[in-house]
Amino acid sequence: MRFRSRLLIHFDRLERNVGKIKSRAKTADILFMVKARAYGHGMREISHFSHFDLGIKNFGCATLQEALELRQNILGEFEIYVFSDVQLELRESADLYLNQRLIPVISNQQDLSFVLENKEFKHFPLTLKFNTGMNRLGLNMDRVEDIVSMIKKSGRRSIFHLMTHFSSASQSMNSNKRNLEQIQSFNKLKEEFRSRGIEIERSSLSNSGAIEQGVGLSETHIRPGLITYGPSSLLPHVTTERPWDGEIISDLETHVIHVFETKKGTPIGYGGSPCPADGVVIILAIGYGDGFSTAYQGAHLNWQGHRGQIVGRVNMDMIQVLFPMELKDHFQVGMPFTIWDHDRHHFETLSRETKLLSYEMTCQLTSRIPRVFSPGI
Ligand SMILES: *Cc1c(COP(=O)(O)O)cnc(C)c1O
């Protein structure tokens, strides 16, 4: 049996996107964010290709579970950072960090004390993330002096990787006040550590929006997520010298399961939403059971240069799409239909129409949509 809907992921597009990131950040190493199943694409496959074919040596996960899955399934020489659900407070997790060579990103004082006071962690790479204004996770900037003393008391003289994270990287890096303050605070932080004799081996602050705007590229590392998978992370009004020109790495494909002609005003589907115009309606085999959420109601899809609109409600297993009547002889049951492809502009238009984040559009696809990789692995 063939899969009727699928997310077809093209490694050649991923390779070109990574090439484009490298051409912008010539000296920085990539710490590739593959959390949340590589933003819904498939963490193992994406990481495997990125490591062995693209030479990526640093990966970022959100949870210890993700990091373990990566370590246990891909045998290679690479670092794995755990960013948010670090679970260092659990004894068995602490052992996993040591035994599986995983790096916890330390964002609070309790975890920092635990690592510095625990002899087993004496030679463990110390990775600290500071809150420079995002006010989510992160060590407190006001405690730098304390933290320096704690580090020195433990016999260390260096921080392996110093990080912070932007709250508003989708906004302008030149004029947004929060961005300017965060950049300034991070620079001040590095200076404070260095002036107190603590070496900083690695540093990073830039996620996609910052990288697109050329910020933070002289740190030792950058931490791209979204742009690697194709979409821009900037809000539409934010302009840059060198706009991101990535390709969406996936095609979301489904099939036509029914075709009928209809008149304006005809009730369509659940709730009987009146059809907005005369035309041909095609039924596609994808719905919110696939993670193609109700937010897509009213959004536009393209077919060979023609524009259709999702009409009526999004169902669990299907959607109705209205196309101009002149196409009626072109649609047949069983034919494939591509919801999005490499075209970043169409993907971003869908994101605007649905008010779904580009991040969400791929993350939310459920396991009913198989991820298929090209070339296959
Ligand atoms: C997810 C994440 C990133 C990547 O963000 P994008 O906007 O997807 O590029 C970078 N750094 C941290 C700490 C993150 O959690």
Coordinates of C-alpha atoms and ligand atoms in Angstrom, one line a residue:
M1 CA 0.0 0.0 0.0
R2 CA 1.2 3.5 -0.8
F3 CA 1.2 6.3 1.6
R4 CA -1.3 8.8 0.4
S5 CA 0.0 11.8 2.3
R6 CA 3.6 12.3 3.1
L7 CA 6.3 14.8 3.9
L8 CA 9.1 14.3 1.4
I9 CA 12.3 15.7 2.7
H10 CA 15.1 16.6 0.2
F11 CA 18.6 16.4 1.6
D12 CA 20.0 18.4 -1.4
R13 CA 17.9 21.4 -0.3
L14 CA 19.1 21.0 3.3
E15 CA 22.7 20.9 1.9
R16 CA 22.2 24.1 -0.1
N17 CA 20.6 25.9 2.9
V18 CA 23.5 24.9 5.2
G19 CA 25.9 26.1 2.4
K20 CA 24.1 29.5 2.4
I21 CA 24.4 29.7 6.2
K22 CA 28.1 28.9 6.0
S23 CA 28.7 31.5 3.3
R24 CA 27.3 34.1 5.7
A25 CA 29.1 33.0 8.8
K26 CA 32.5 32.1 7.4
T27 CA 34.3 31.6 10.7
A28 CA 31.6 30.4 13.1
D29 CA 30.8 26.7 13.6
I30 CA 27.2 25.6 13.3
L31 CA 25.4 24.3 16.4
F32 CA 22.4 22.9 14.5
M33 CA 19.1 22.9 16.5
V34 CA 17.4 19.6 15.9
K35 CA 15.0 19.7 18.8
A36 CA 11.4 18.7 18.4
R37 CA 12.2 16.0 15.8
A38 CA 14.3 18.5 13.8
Y39 CA 11.3 20.8 13.7
G40 CA 9.0 18.0 12.7
H41 CA 11.2 16.6 9.9
G42 CA 12.9 13.6 11.7
M43 CA 15.7 14.2 14.1
R44 CA 17.7 11.0 13.4
E45 CA 17.7 11.3 9.6
I46 CA 18.4 15.0 9.5
S47 CA 21.2 14.7 12.1
H48 CA 22.7 11.7 10.4
F49 CA 22.9 13.4 7.1
S50 CA 24.1 16.7 8.6
H51 CA 26.9 15.0 10.5
F52 CA 28.2 12.5 7.9
D53 CA 27.5 14.5 4.7
L54 CA 27.7 18.1 5.8
G55 CA 30.3 17.8 8.6
I56 CA 28.1 19.3 11.3
K57 CA 29.7 18.5 14.7
N58 CA 27.3 20.2 17.2
F59 CA 23.6 19.5 17.7
G60 CA 21.1 21.1 20.0
C61 CA 18.2 19.2 21.6
A62 CA 15.6 20.5 24.0
T63 CA 15.3 17.4 26.3
L64 CA 17.5 14.8 27.7
Q65 CA 15.3 12.2 25.9
E66 CA 16.0 13.7 22.5
A67 CA 19.7 13.9 23.2
L68 CA 19.8 10.2 24.2
E69 CA 18.0 9.2 21.1
L70 CA 20.5 11.0 19.0
R71 CA 23.5 9.6 20.9
Q72 CA 22.3 6.0 20.9
N73 CA 21.3 6.0 17.2
I74 CA 24.1 7.8 15.5
L75 CA 27.6 6.7 16.1
G76 CA 29.9 9.6 15.3
E77 CA 32.1 12.3 16.8
F78 CA 29.8 15.1 17.7
E79 CA 28.6 17.2 20.7
I80 CA 25.0 17.2 21.8
Y81 CA 23.7 20.0 23.9
V82 CA 20.5 19.8 26.0
F83 CA 18.9 23.2 26.2
S84 CA 15.8 23.2 28.3
D85 CA 14.5 20.1 30.0
V86 CA 17.9 19.3 31.4
Q87 CA 16.7 17.2 34.4
L88 CA 20.0 17.6 36.2
E89 CA 18.2 17.4 39.5
L90 CA 17.7 13.7 39.0
R91 CA 20.6 11.5 39.9
E92 CA 20.1 9.1 37.1
S93 CA 20.1 12.0 34.6
A94 CA 23.4 13.3 35.9
D95 CA 24.9 9.9 35.2
L96 CA 23.6 9.9 31.7
Y97 CA 25.3 13.2 31.0
L98 CA 28.6 11.8 32.1
N99 CA 28.3 8.4 30.5
Q100 CA 26.8 9.4 27.2
R101 CA 28.8 12.6 26.6
L102 CA 25.9 15.0 26.6
I103 CA 26.3 18.6 27.5
P104 CA 23.7 20.2 29.8
V105 CA 23.1 23.9 29.1
I106 CA 23.1 25.3 32.6
S107 CA 20.5 28.1 33.0
N108 CA 19.9 28.3 36.7
Q109 CA 22.0 28.6 39.9
Q110 CA 20.9 25.2 41.4
D111 CA 22.2 23.3 38.3
L112 CA 25.4 25.4 38.4
S113 CA 26.1 24.6 42.0
F114 CA 25.4 20.9 41.4
V115 CA 27.9 20.7 38.5
L116 CA 30.6 22.8 40.2
E117 CA 30.3 21.0 43.6
N118 CA 30.1 17.4 42.2
K119 CA 33.5 15.8 41.8
E120 CA 32.3 13.6 39.0
F121 CA 31.7 16.7 36.9
K122 CA 35.2 18.2 37.6
H123 CA 36.4 17.9 34.0
F124 CA 33.0 18.3 32.4
P125 CA 32.5 21.1 29.8
L126 CA 30.8 24.0 31.6
T127 CA 28.1 25.5 29.4
L128 CA 26.3 28.5 30.7
K129 CA 23.3 30.3 29.3
F130 CA 22.5 33.8 30.6
N131 CA 19.3 35.8 30.7
T132 CA 20.2 39.0 28.9
G133 CA 16.6 40.1 28.6
M134 CA 14.5 37.3 27.3
N135 CA 13.3 36.5 30.8
R136 CA 12.6 32.9 30.3
L137 CA 15.5 30.5 31.2
G138 CA 19.0 31.8 32.0
L139 CA 21.4 32.7 34.7
N140 CA 20.9 36.1 36.3
M141 CA 23.2 38.9 35.0
D142 CA 23.2 40.4 38.5
R143 CA 24.9 37.3 39.9
V144 CA 28.0 37.3 37.6
E145 CA 30.3 38.2 40.5
D146 CA 29.0 35.3 42.6
I147 CA 29.2 33.0 39.6
V148 CA 32.8 33.9 39.0
S149 CA 33.7 33.1 42.6
M150 CA 31.8 29.8 42.4
I151 CA 33.7 28.8 39.2
K152 CA 37.1 29.8 40.7
K153 CA 36.4 28.0 44.0
S154 CA 35.8 24.8 42.0
G155 CA 39.2 25.1 40.6
R156 CA 38.1 26.0 37.1
R157 CA 39.5 28.8 35.0
S158 CA 37.3 28.6 31.9
I159 CA 33.8 28.4 30.6
F160 CA 33.4 25.9 27.7
H161 CA 30.5 27.6 26.0
L162 CA 28.8 30.9 27.0
M163 CA 25.4 31.5 25.5
T164 CA 22.4 33.8 25.5
H165 CA 19.2 33.7 23.5
F166 CA 17.3 36.6 21.8
S167 CA 13.7 37.3 22.6
S168 CA 13.0 39.2 19.4
A169 CA 15.3 38.0 16.7
S170 CA 12.4 38.2 14.2
Q171 CA 12.5 42.0 14.7
S172 CA 15.2 44.4 13.5
M173 CA 18.6 43.9 15.1
N174 CA 19.4 47.6 14.3
S175 CA 16.4 49.3 15.8
N176 CA 14.6 47.0 18.2
K177 CA 15.5 48.2 21.7
R178 CA 15.5 44.7 23.3
N179 CA 17.8 43.3 20.6
L180 CA 20.3 46.2 21.1
E181 CA 20.2 45.7 24.8
Q182 CA 20.7 42.0 24.6
I183 CA 23.7 42.3 22.3
Q184 CA 25.2 44.9 24.6
S185 CA 24.6 42.8 27.7
F186 CA 26.2 39.7 26.1
N187 CA 29.3 41.7 25.2
K188 CA 29.5 43.1 28.7
L189 CA 29.1 39.6 30.1
K190 CA 32.1 38.3 28.1
E191 CA 34.2 41.2 29.2
E192 CA 33.3 40.7 32.9
F193 CA 34.3 37.0 32.8
R194 CA 37.5 37.7 30.9
S195 CA 38.5 40.6 33.1
R196 CA 38.2 38.3 36.1
G197 CA 40.5 35.7 34.6
I198 CA 37.8 33.3 33.3
E199 CA 38.5 32.2 29.8
I200 CA 35.6 31.7 27.4
E201 CA 36.4 28.9 25.0
R202 CA 33.2 29.1 22.9
S203 CA 30.4 31.6 22.6
S204 CA 27.1 31.9 20.7
L205 CA 23.9 33.9 20.7
S206 CA 22.5 33.9 17.2
N207 CA 19.5 32.0 16.2
S208 CA 17.9 32.2 12.7
G209 CA 16.7 35.8 12.8
A210 CA 20.0 37.1 14.1
I211 CA 22.0 35.1 11.5
E212 CA 19.7 36.5 8.7
Q213 CA 20.6 40.0 9.9
G214 CA 24.3 39.3 10.1
V215 CA 24.5 39.5 13.9
G216 CA 26.7 37.4 16.1
L217 CA 28.6 35.8 13.3
S218 CA 32.0 36.5 14.8
E219 CA 31.3 34.4 17.9
T220 CA 32.8 30.9 17.7
H221 CA 29.3 29.4 17.1
I222 CA 25.9 30.1 15.7
R223 CA 22.7 28.2 16.5
P224 CA 20.5 28.1 13.5
G225 CA 17.2 26.2 13.6
L226 CA 14.4 27.4 11.3
I227 CA 16.4 28.8 8.3
T228 CA 18.2 25.5 8.0
Y229 CA 14.8 23.9 7.2
G230 CA 14.0 26.8 4.7
P231 CA 11.8 29.5 6.1
S232 CA 12.9 33.0 7.0
S233 CA 12.3 33.8 10.7
L234 CA 12.0 37.5 10.1
L235 CA 8.7 39.4 10.3
P236 CA 7.6 40.6 6.8
H237 CA 8.4 44.3 7.5
V238 CA 12.0 43.6 8.6
T239 CA 14.4 44.2 5.8
T240 CA 18.0 43.1 5.6
E241 CA 21.0 43.7 3.3
R242 CA 21.1 40.1 2.3
P243 CA 17.6 38.6 2.5
W244 CA 17.5 34.9 3.3
D245 CA 17.2 32.8 0.1
G246 CA 16.7 29.3 1.5
E247 CA 14.5 26.5 0.1
I248 CA 11.8 24.7 2.1
I249 CA 13.4 21.3 2.5
S250 CA 10.1 19.4 2.4
D251 CA 7.2 18.9 0.0
L252 CA 3.9 18.2 1.8
E253 CA 2.1 15.8 -0.6
T254 CA -1.3 14.4 -0.6
H255 CA -3.9 13.0 -3.1
V256 CA -7.2 14.1 -4.6
I257 CA -9.9 11.7 -3.4
H258 CA -13.0 13.4 -4.9
V259 CA -13.9 16.1 -7.5
F260 CA -17.2 17.9 -8.0
E261 CA -18.5 21.1 -9.5
T262 CA -20.4 23.5 -7.3
K263 CA -22.3 26.8 -7.3
K264 CA -21.8 29.8 -5.2
G265 CA -23.7 29.4 -1.9
T266 CA -23.8 25.6 -1.9
P267 CA -23.3 24.3 1.6
I268 CA -20.0 22.5 1.9
G269 CA -19.1 19.9 4.5
Y270 CA -19.6 20.1 8.3
G271 CA -21.6 23.1 9.3
G272 CA -22.6 23.7 5.7
S273 CA -20.4 26.7 5.0
P274 CA -21.7 28.3 1.9
C275 CA -19.3 28.0 -1.1
P276 CA -17.9 31.5 -1.8
A277 CA -18.0 31.1 -5.7
D278 CA -18.9 28.8 -8.5
G279 CA -16.1 26.4 -9.2
V280 CA -14.7 22.9 -8.9
V281 CA -14.1 21.5 -5.5
I282 CA -11.4 18.9 -4.9
I283 CA -11.2 16.9 -1.7
L284 CA -7.7 16.2 -0.5
A285 CA -6.8 13.4 1.9
I286 CA -5.3 15.5 4.7
G287 CA -6.8 17.0 7.8
Y288 CA -6.3 17.9 11.4
G289 CA -5.7 14.2 12.2
D290 CA -2.5 14.7 10.2
G291 CA -1.7 17.9 12.0
F292 CA -3.0 20.0 9.1
S293 CA -4.9 22.1 11.6
T294 CA -8.2 24.0 11.4
A295 CA -6.0 27.2 11.1
Y296 CA -5.8 26.4 7.4
Q297 CA -9.4 27.2 6.8
G298 CA -9.6 29.9 4.1
A299 CA -5.9 29.6 3.2
H300 CA -4.8 29.4 -0.5
L301 CA -3.1 26.5 -2.2
N302 CA -1.5 26.5 -5.6
W303 CA -1.9 24.0 -8.4
Q304 CA 0.2 24.5 -11.6
G305 CA 0.1 28.3 -11.3
H306 CA -3.6 28.5 -10.3
R307 CA -4.9 29.6 -7.0
G308 CA -7.4 27.6 -4.9
Q309 CA -8.9 28.2 -1.6
I310 CA -9.6 25.9 1.3
V311 CA -13.4 26.2 1.8
G312 CA -15.6 25.0 4.6
R313 CA -14.1 23.4 7.7
V314 CA -10.9 21.5 7.8
N315 CA -11.9 17.9 8.7
M316 CA -10.0 15.3 10.6
D317 CA -9.1 13.4 7.4
M318 CA -9.8 15.7 4.5
I319 CA -10.1 19.3 3.2
Q320 CA -12.2 20.9 0.5
V321 CA -10.3 23.2 -2.0
L322 CA -12.2 25.4 -4.4
F323 CA -10.6 26.1 -7.8
P324 CA -11.9 28.1 -10.8
M325 CA -14.4 26.2 -13.0
E326 CA -12.1 26.1 -16.0
L327 CA -9.9 23.6 -14.3
K328 CA -12.7 21.0 -13.9
D329 CA -11.4 18.7 -16.5
H330 CA -7.8 18.8 -15.1
F331 CA -8.5 17.2 -11.7
Q332 CA -9.0 13.5 -11.3
V333 CA -9.4 11.2 -8.4
G334 CA -6.1 9.6 -7.5
M335 CA -3.9 12.4 -8.7
P336 CA -1.2 13.7 -6.4
F337 CA -1.4 17.2 -5.0
T338 CA 1.4 19.2 -3.4
I339 CA 0.4 21.5 -0.6
W340 CA 3.8 23.1 -0.3
D341 CA 7.1 22.6 -2.0
H342 CA 10.6 24.3 -2.1
D343 CA 9.0 27.7 -2.6
R344 CA 9.7 29.7 0.5
H345 CA 7.3 32.5 -0.4
H346 CA 4.3 30.2 -0.7
F347 CA 5.2 28.6 2.6
E348 CA 5.5 31.9 4.3
T349 CA 2.2 33.1 2.8
L350 CA 0.5 30.0 4.2
S351 CA 2.1 30.9 7.6
R352 CA 0.7 34.4 7.4
E353 CA -2.8 33.3 6.2
T354 CA -3.1 30.7 8.9
K355 CA -1.3 32.7 11.6
L356 CA 0.7 29.5 12.3
L357 CA 4.4 30.0 12.9
S358 CA 6.6 28.5 10.2
Y359 CA 8.1 26.6 13.1
E360 CA 4.6 25.1 13.9
M361 CA 3.7 24.2 10.4
T362 CA 6.1 21.3 10.2
C363 CA 6.3 20.5 14.0
Q364 CA 2.6 19.9 14.2
L365 CA 2.4 17.3 11.4
T366 CA 1.5 14.0 13.2
S367 CA 2.9 10.5 12.8
R368 CA 0.1 9.8 10.2
I369 CA 2.2 11.8 7.8
P370 CA 5.2 9.6 7.1
R371 CA 8.6 11.4 6.7
V372 CA 10.2 10.2 3.5
F373 CA 13.7 11.1 2.7
S374 CA 15.3 11.8 -0.7
P375 CA 17.7 10.2 -1.4
G376 CA 16.5 7.4 0.8
I377 CA 18.6 6.2 3.7
Ligands
LIG1 C1 15.5 26.7 19.2 C2 16.7 27.5 19.6 C3 17.5 28.1 18.6 C4 17.2 28.1 17.1 O1 16.2 29.1 16.9 P1 15.7 29.4 15.4 O2 14.9 30.6 15.6 O3 14.9 28.2 15.0 O4 16.9 29.6 14.6 C5 18.7 28.7 19.0 N1 19.0 28.8 20.3 C6 18.2 28.3 21.3 C7 18.6 28.4 22.7 C8 17.0 27.7 21.0 O5 16.3 27.2 21.9

